[in-house]
């Protein structure tokens, strides 16, 4: 008969560890770095996501633009789907045209130097309606967004033991209406991600 493994220590702490559990910390850190901790670049990112007009970067005095940017919180951007953790974008028949940042974690592998740690890829998809790409003066909305994202995140420290290291950026086409770029970063997770006891 197999013995039952006890996951709760006598002091109430747990002895389960999983590097997958730090993904939620990393996701929160990434979103905060992009939209809270990196002003004025955070405001430029919000402007590019929220204002889907060609003049979004040039018209700084438009009261409608400025009100939308100042009144939309990070929570609102998540609730309204501008920032997504699910890899699915559905366009309703009368839905407002938007730009999106989709965050995902992929390709977990044991670290070459220490198999206790896991390397993985963080993918940041920047998806924009194709008719909204052109910002004038050879500027493209998804590449402009990618520039701010990469400038803020490359070499950033997350919950693991290393930094975000840029790997590649590839164009992605989801449909005849939606396309953009996928930024990929490599990182290593450590044991920040212990399962908390329900009794704590």
PDB file of C-alpha atoms in Angstrom:
ATOM      1  CA  UNK A   1       0.000   0.000   0.000  1.00  0.00           C
ATOM      2  CA  UNK A   2       1.326   3.442  -0.950  1.00  0.00           C
ATOM      3  CA  UNK A   3       1.989   5.865   1.857  1.00  0.00           C
ATOM      4  CA  UNK A   4       0.084   9.144   1.868  1.00  0.00           C
ATOM      5  CA  UNK A   5       2.313  12.169   1.448  1.00  0.00           C
ATOM      6  CA  UNK A   6       1.775  14.863   4.045  1.00  0.00           C
ATOM      7  CA  UNK A   7       1.839  18.293   2.417  1.00  0.00           C
ATOM      8  CA  UNK A   8       1.325  20.302   5.609  1.00  0.00           C
ATOM      9  CA  UNK A   9       4.225  20.670   8.034  1.00  0.00           C
ATOM     10  CA  UNK A  10       3.682  20.601  11.802  1.00  0.00           C
ATOM     11  CA  UNK A  11       4.052  24.404  11.935  1.00  0.00           C
ATOM     12  CA  UNK A  12       1.210  24.873   9.396  1.00  0.00           C
ATOM     13  CA  UNK A  13       3.410  25.700   6.421  1.00  0.00           C
ATOM     14  CA  UNK A  14       3.313  23.653   3.248  1.00  0.00           C
ATOM     15  CA  UNK A  15       6.110  21.713   1.620  1.00  0.00           C
ATOM     16  CA  UNK A  16       4.738  21.873  -1.928  1.00  0.00           C
ATOM     17  CA  UNK A  17       6.683  23.992  -4.375  1.00  0.00           C
ATOM     18  CA  UNK A  18       5.872  24.625  -8.008  1.00  0.00           C
ATOM     19  CA  UNK A  19       7.395  27.145 -10.361  1.00  0.00           C
ATOM     20  CA  UNK A  20       4.084  27.398 -12.222  1.00  0.00           C
ATOM     21  CA  UNK A  21       2.623  29.289  -9.277  1.00  0.00           C
ATOM     22  CA  UNK A  22       4.904  32.285  -9.769  1.00  0.00           C
ATOM     23  CA  UNK A  23       3.250  33.008 -13.136  1.00  0.00           C
ATOM     24  CA  UNK A  24       0.497  34.972 -11.425  1.00  0.00           C
ATOM     25  CA  UNK A  25       3.100  37.113  -9.639  1.00  0.00           C
ATOM     26  CA  UNK A  26       4.966  37.629 -12.899  1.00  0.00           C
ATOM     27  CA  UNK A  27       1.785  38.590 -14.750  1.00  0.00           C
ATOM     28  CA  UNK A  28       0.919  41.183 -12.104  1.00  0.00           C
ATOM     29  CA  UNK A  29       4.484  42.538 -12.111  1.00  0.00           C
ATOM     30  CA  UNK A  30       4.533  42.825 -15.910  1.00  0.00           C
ATOM     31  CA  UNK A  31       1.193  44.633 -16.057  1.00  0.00           C
ATOM     32  CA  UNK A  32       2.201  47.018 -13.253  1.00  0.00           C
ATOM     33  CA  UNK A  33       5.548  47.756 -14.919  1.00  0.00           C
ATOM     34  CA  UNK A  34       3.825  48.500 -18.218  1.00  0.00           C
ATOM     35  CA  UNK A  35       0.916  50.610 -17.005  1.00  0.00           C
ATOM     36  CA  UNK A  36       1.738  51.988 -13.543  1.00  0.00           C
ATOM     37  CA  UNK A  37       5.449  52.115 -12.701  1.00  0.00           C
ATOM     38  CA  UNK A  38       6.895  53.465 -15.957  1.00  0.00           C
ATOM     39  CA  UNK A  39       5.354  56.873 -16.487  1.00  0.00           C
ATOM     40  CA  UNK A  40       5.339  58.749 -18.832  1.00  0.00           C
ATOM     41  CA  UNK A  41       5.748  55.661 -21.068  1.00  0.00           C
ATOM     42  CA  UNK A  42       2.806  53.978 -19.314  1.00  0.00           C
ATOM     43  CA  UNK A  43       0.571  56.841 -20.431  1.00  0.00           C
ATOM     44  CA  UNK A  44       1.811  56.489 -24.018  1.00  0.00           C
ATOM     45  CA  UNK A  45       0.916  52.793 -23.949  1.00  0.00           C
ATOM     46  CA  UNK A  46      -2.548  53.608 -22.625  1.00  0.00           C
ATOM     47  CA  UNK A  47      -2.985  56.209 -25.356  1.00  0.00           C
ATOM     48  CA  UNK A  48      -2.037  53.697 -28.079  1.00  0.00           C
ATOM     49  CA  UNK A  49      -4.431  51.056 -26.703  1.00  0.00           C
ATOM     50  CA  UNK A  50      -7.382  53.243 -25.767  1.00  0.00           C
ATOM     51  CA  UNK A  51      -7.449  55.809 -28.578  1.00  0.00           C
ATOM     52  CA  UNK A  52      -7.790  53.994 -31.902  1.00  0.00           C
ATOM     53  CA  UNK A  53      -7.434  57.026 -34.142  1.00  0.00           C
ATOM     54  CA  UNK A  54      -4.585  57.992 -36.455  1.00  0.00           C
ATOM     55  CA  UNK A  55      -3.888  61.182 -34.479  1.00  0.00           C
ATOM     56  CA  UNK A  56      -3.789  59.497 -31.030  1.00  0.00           C
ATOM     57  CA  UNK A  57      -0.121  60.424 -30.478  1.00  0.00           C
ATOM     58  CA  UNK A  58      -0.258  63.834 -32.129  1.00  0.00           C
ATOM     59  CA  UNK A  59      -3.404  65.414 -30.688  1.00  0.00           C
ATOM     60  CA  UNK A  60      -2.441  66.013 -27.057  1.00  0.00           C
ATOM     61  CA  UNK A  61      -5.122  68.632 -26.370  1.00  0.00           C
ATOM     62  CA  UNK A  62      -8.211  66.669 -27.401  1.00  0.00           C
ATOM     63  CA  UNK A  63     -10.402  66.692 -24.259  1.00  0.00           C
ATOM     64  CA  UNK A  64     -12.164  63.439 -25.231  1.00  0.00           C
ATOM     65  CA  UNK A  65      -8.840  61.602 -25.591  1.00  0.00           C
ATOM     66  CA  UNK A  66      -7.389  63.038 -22.401  1.00  0.00           C
ATOM     67  CA  UNK A  67     -10.508  62.274 -20.371  1.00  0.00           C
ATOM     68  CA  UNK A  68     -10.592  58.657 -21.583  1.00  0.00           C
ATOM     69  CA  UNK A  69      -6.904  58.165 -20.720  1.00  0.00           C
ATOM     70  CA  UNK A  70      -7.134  59.760 -17.273  1.00  0.00           C
ATOM     71  CA  UNK A  71     -10.413  58.078 -16.336  1.00  0.00           C
ATOM     72  CA  UNK A  72      -9.481  54.536 -17.420  1.00  0.00           C
ATOM     73  CA  UNK A  73      -7.739  52.645 -14.629  1.00  0.00           C
ATOM     74  CA  UNK A  74      -5.591  49.553 -14.952  1.00  0.00           C
ATOM     75  CA  UNK A  75      -8.495  47.516 -13.562  1.00  0.00           C
ATOM     76  CA  UNK A  76     -10.775  48.973 -16.224  1.00  0.00           C
ATOM     77  CA  UNK A  77      -8.302  48.020 -18.972  1.00  0.00           C
ATOM     78  CA  UNK A  78      -8.261  44.426 -17.714  1.00  0.00           C
ATOM     79  CA  UNK A  79     -12.043  44.242 -17.232  1.00  0.00           C
ATOM     80  CA  UNK A  80     -12.712  45.727 -20.676  1.00  0.00           C
ATOM     81  CA  UNK A  81     -10.294  43.338 -22.378  1.00  0.00           C
ATOM     82  CA  UNK A  82      -7.495  45.661 -23.488  1.00  0.00           C
ATOM     83  CA  UNK A  83      -5.124  43.550 -21.366  1.00  0.00           C
ATOM     84  CA  UNK A  84      -5.812  39.807 -21.615  1.00  0.00           C
ATOM     85  CA  UNK A  85      -4.515  36.587 -20.132  1.00  0.00           C
ATOM     86  CA  UNK A  86      -6.707  34.358 -22.315  1.00  0.00           C
ATOM     87  CA  UNK A  87      -5.512  33.633 -25.865  1.00  0.00           C
ATOM     88  CA  UNK A  88      -8.886  34.295 -27.472  1.00  0.00           C
ATOM     89  CA  UNK A  89     -10.161  37.497 -29.049  1.00  0.00           C
ATOM     90  CA  UNK A  90     -13.725  37.573 -30.297  1.00  0.00           C
ATOM     91  CA  UNK A  91     -15.100  40.573 -32.127  1.00  0.00           C
ATOM     92  CA  UNK A  92     -18.790  41.153 -31.566  1.00  0.00           C
ATOM     93  CA  UNK A  93     -20.895  42.500 -34.416  1.00  0.00           C
ATOM     94  CA  UNK A  94     -21.116  46.017 -32.977  1.00  0.00           C
ATOM     95  CA  UNK A  95     -18.076  45.885 -30.712  1.00  0.00           C
ATOM     96  CA  UNK A  96     -15.787  48.907 -30.550  1.00  0.00           C
ATOM     97  CA  UNK A  97     -12.525  48.429 -32.465  1.00  0.00           C
ATOM     98  CA  UNK A  98      -9.697  48.030 -29.948  1.00  0.00           C
ATOM     99  CA  UNK A  99      -6.035  47.207 -29.594  1.00  0.00           C
ATOM    100  CA  UNK A 100      -4.964  44.448 -27.213  1.00  0.00           C
ATOM    101  CA  UNK A 101      -2.025  43.183 -25.211  1.00  0.00           C
ATOM    102  CA  UNK A 102      -2.252  39.446 -24.511  1.00  0.00           C
ATOM    103  CA  UNK A 103       0.098  37.870 -21.966  1.00  0.00           C
ATOM    104  CA  UNK A 104       0.905  34.145 -21.905  1.00  0.00           C
ATOM    105  CA  UNK A 105       3.454  31.683 -20.492  1.00  0.00           C
ATOM    106  CA  UNK A 106       4.815  28.830 -22.572  1.00  0.00           C
ATOM    107  CA  UNK A 107       7.567  26.240 -23.123  1.00  0.00           C
ATOM    108  CA  UNK A 108       8.524  25.377 -19.532  1.00  0.00           C
ATOM    109  CA  UNK A 109      11.768  23.368 -19.386  1.00  0.00           C
ATOM    110  CA  UNK A 110      14.244  22.387 -16.650  1.00  0.00           C
ATOM    111  CA  UNK A 111      17.073  24.874 -16.251  1.00  0.00           C
ATOM    112  CA  UNK A 112      20.317  23.557 -17.765  1.00  0.00           C
ATOM    113  CA  UNK A 113      22.393  24.426 -14.670  1.00  0.00           C
ATOM    114  CA  UNK A 114      19.913  23.503 -11.957  1.00  0.00           C
ATOM    115  CA  UNK A 115      16.875  21.347 -12.733  1.00  0.00           C
ATOM    116  CA  UNK A 116      15.124  22.629  -9.596  1.00  0.00           C
ATOM    117  CA  UNK A 117      14.469  25.819 -11.581  1.00  0.00           C
ATOM    118  CA  UNK A 118      12.445  26.063 -14.791  1.00  0.00           C
ATOM    119  CA  UNK A 119      13.121  28.199 -17.795  1.00  0.00           C
ATOM    120  CA  UNK A 120      10.115  29.385 -19.732  1.00  0.00           C
ATOM    121  CA  UNK A 121       8.976  31.835 -22.368  1.00  0.00           C
ATOM    122  CA  UNK A 122       6.748  34.833 -21.709  1.00  0.00           C
ATOM    123  CA  UNK A 123       4.863  35.860 -24.824  1.00  0.00           C
ATOM    124  CA  UNK A 124       3.320  39.293 -25.220  1.00  0.00           C
ATOM    125  CA  UNK A 125       1.001  39.517 -28.211  1.00  0.00           C
ATOM    126  CA  UNK A 126       0.173  43.009 -29.459  1.00  0.00           C
ATOM    127  CA  UNK A 127      -2.976  42.794 -31.555  1.00  0.00           C
ATOM    128  CA  UNK A 128      -4.485  45.737 -33.447  1.00  0.00           C
ATOM    129  CA  UNK A 129      -7.197  46.128 -36.043  1.00  0.00           C
ATOM    130  CA  UNK A 130      -5.409  46.365 -39.383  1.00  0.00           C
ATOM    131  CA  UNK A 131      -7.263  49.546 -40.336  1.00  0.00           C
ATOM    132  CA  UNK A 132      -5.860  51.207 -37.195  1.00  0.00           C
ATOM    133  CA  UNK A 133      -2.175  50.325 -37.763  1.00  0.00           C
ATOM    134  CA  UNK A 134      -1.215  53.520 -39.593  1.00  0.00           C
ATOM    135  CA  UNK A 135      -0.354  56.443 -37.298  1.00  0.00           C
ATOM    136  CA  UNK A 136       1.196  58.589 -40.014  1.00  0.00           C
ATOM    137  CA  UNK A 137       4.868  59.424 -40.665  1.00  0.00           C
ATOM    138  CA  UNK A 138       5.702  55.714 -41.216  1.00  0.00           C
ATOM    139  CA  UNK A 139       4.606  54.876 -37.667  1.00  0.00           C
ATOM    140  CA  UNK A 140       2.693  51.613 -37.112  1.00  0.00           C
ATOM    141  CA  UNK A 141       0.580  51.194 -33.991  1.00  0.00           C
ATOM    142  CA  UNK A 142       1.635  47.622 -33.068  1.00  0.00           C
ATOM    143  CA  UNK A 143       5.342  48.380 -33.541  1.00  0.00           C
ATOM    144  CA  UNK A 144       5.009  51.568 -31.505  1.00  0.00           C
ATOM    145  CA  UNK A 145       3.374  49.551 -28.715  1.00  0.00           C
ATOM    146  CA  UNK A 146       6.077  46.882 -29.052  1.00  0.00           C
ATOM    147  CA  UNK A 147       8.756  49.553 -28.690  1.00  0.00           C
ATOM    148  CA  UNK A 148       7.357  50.761 -25.374  1.00  0.00           C
ATOM    149  CA  UNK A 149       6.747  47.226 -24.091  1.00  0.00           C
ATOM    150  CA  UNK A 150      10.272  46.103 -24.955  1.00  0.00           C
ATOM    151  CA  UNK A 151      11.858  49.278 -23.618  1.00  0.00           C
ATOM    152  CA  UNK A 152      10.137  48.755 -20.269  1.00  0.00           C
ATOM    153  CA  UNK A 153      10.451  44.964 -19.903  1.00  0.00           C
ATOM    154  CA  UNK A 154      13.779  43.911 -21.443  1.00  0.00           C
ATOM    155  CA  UNK A 155      16.121  42.916 -18.577  1.00  0.00           C
ATOM    156  CA  UNK A 156      13.361  43.553 -15.997  1.00  0.00           C
ATOM    157  CA  UNK A 157      13.360  41.461 -12.798  1.00  0.00           C
ATOM    158  CA  UNK A 158      10.325  39.318 -12.062  1.00  0.00           C
ATOM    159  CA  UNK A 159       9.534  36.752  -9.324  1.00  0.00           C
ATOM    160  CA  UNK A 160      12.191  34.291 -10.459  1.00  0.00           C
ATOM    161  CA  UNK A 161      15.967  34.340 -10.148  1.00  0.00           C
ATOM    162  CA  UNK A 162      16.813  35.994 -13.439  1.00  0.00           C
ATOM    163  CA  UNK A 163      15.673  38.787 -15.719  1.00  0.00           C
ATOM    164  CA  UNK A 164      13.482  38.958 -18.800  1.00  0.00           C
ATOM    165  CA  UNK A 165      15.756  38.347 -21.780  1.00  0.00           C
ATOM    166  CA  UNK A 166      14.447  39.288 -25.226  1.00  0.00           C
ATOM    167  CA  UNK A 167      14.454  36.366 -27.687  1.00  0.00           C
ATOM    168  CA  UNK A 168      12.508  37.408 -30.777  1.00  0.00           C
ATOM    169  CA  UNK A 169       9.575  39.328 -32.191  1.00  0.00           C
ATOM    170  CA  UNK A 170       7.410  37.920 -34.995  1.00  0.00           C
ATOM    171  CA  UNK A 171       4.472  39.271 -36.929  1.00  0.00           C
ATOM    172  CA  UNK A 172       1.202  37.436 -36.305  1.00  0.00           C
ATOM    173  CA  UNK A 173      -1.995  37.511 -38.362  1.00  0.00           C
ATOM    174  CA  UNK A 174      -5.144  36.321 -36.603  1.00  0.00           C
ATOM    175  CA  UNK A 175      -7.707  37.207 -39.249  1.00  0.00           C
ATOM    176  CA  UNK A 176      -8.343  39.615 -42.099  1.00  0.00           C
ATOM    177  CA  UNK A 177      -9.070  42.256 -39.448  1.00  0.00           C
ATOM    178  CA  UNK A 178      -6.624  41.553 -36.606  1.00  0.00           C
ATOM    179  CA  UNK A 179      -2.835  41.311 -36.728  1.00  0.00           C
ATOM    180  CA  UNK A 180       0.188  42.430 -34.763  1.00  0.00           C
ATOM    181  CA  UNK A 181       3.442  41.225 -33.248  1.00  0.00           C
ATOM    182  CA  UNK A 182       4.451  38.632 -30.671  1.00  0.00           C
ATOM    183  CA  UNK A 183       7.316  39.590 -28.354  1.00  0.00           C
ATOM    184  CA  UNK A 184       9.051  36.646 -26.663  1.00  0.00           C
ATOM    185  CA  UNK A 185      11.197  36.775 -23.522  1.00  0.00           C
ATOM    186  CA  UNK A 186      13.046  34.015 -21.678  1.00  0.00           C
ATOM    187  CA  UNK A 187      13.044  33.916 -17.890  1.00  0.00           C
ATOM    188  CA  UNK A 188      13.790  31.479 -15.044  1.00  0.00           C
ATOM    189  CA  UNK A 189      11.432  30.752 -12.148  1.00  0.00           C
ATOM    190  CA  UNK A 190      12.630  29.869  -8.682  1.00  0.00           C
ATOM    191  CA  UNK A 191      10.896  28.933  -5.421  1.00  0.00           C
ATOM    192  CA  UNK A 192       9.093  32.206  -4.745  1.00  0.00           C
ATOM    193  CA  UNK A 193       6.056  30.200  -5.677  1.00  0.00           C
ATOM    194  CA  UNK A 194       5.285  28.055  -2.650  1.00  0.00           C
ATOM    195  CA  UNK A 195       1.676  26.983  -2.241  1.00  0.00           C
ATOM    196  CA  UNK A 196       0.222  28.826   0.691  1.00  0.00           C
ATOM    197  CA  UNK A 197      -1.561  26.794   3.334  1.00  0.00           C
ATOM    198  CA  UNK A 198      -5.324  27.340   3.434  1.00  0.00           C
ATOM    199  CA  UNK A 199      -4.955  27.833   7.172  1.00  0.00           C
ATOM    200  CA  UNK A 200      -2.679  30.892   6.700  1.00  0.00           C
TER     201      UNK A 200
END
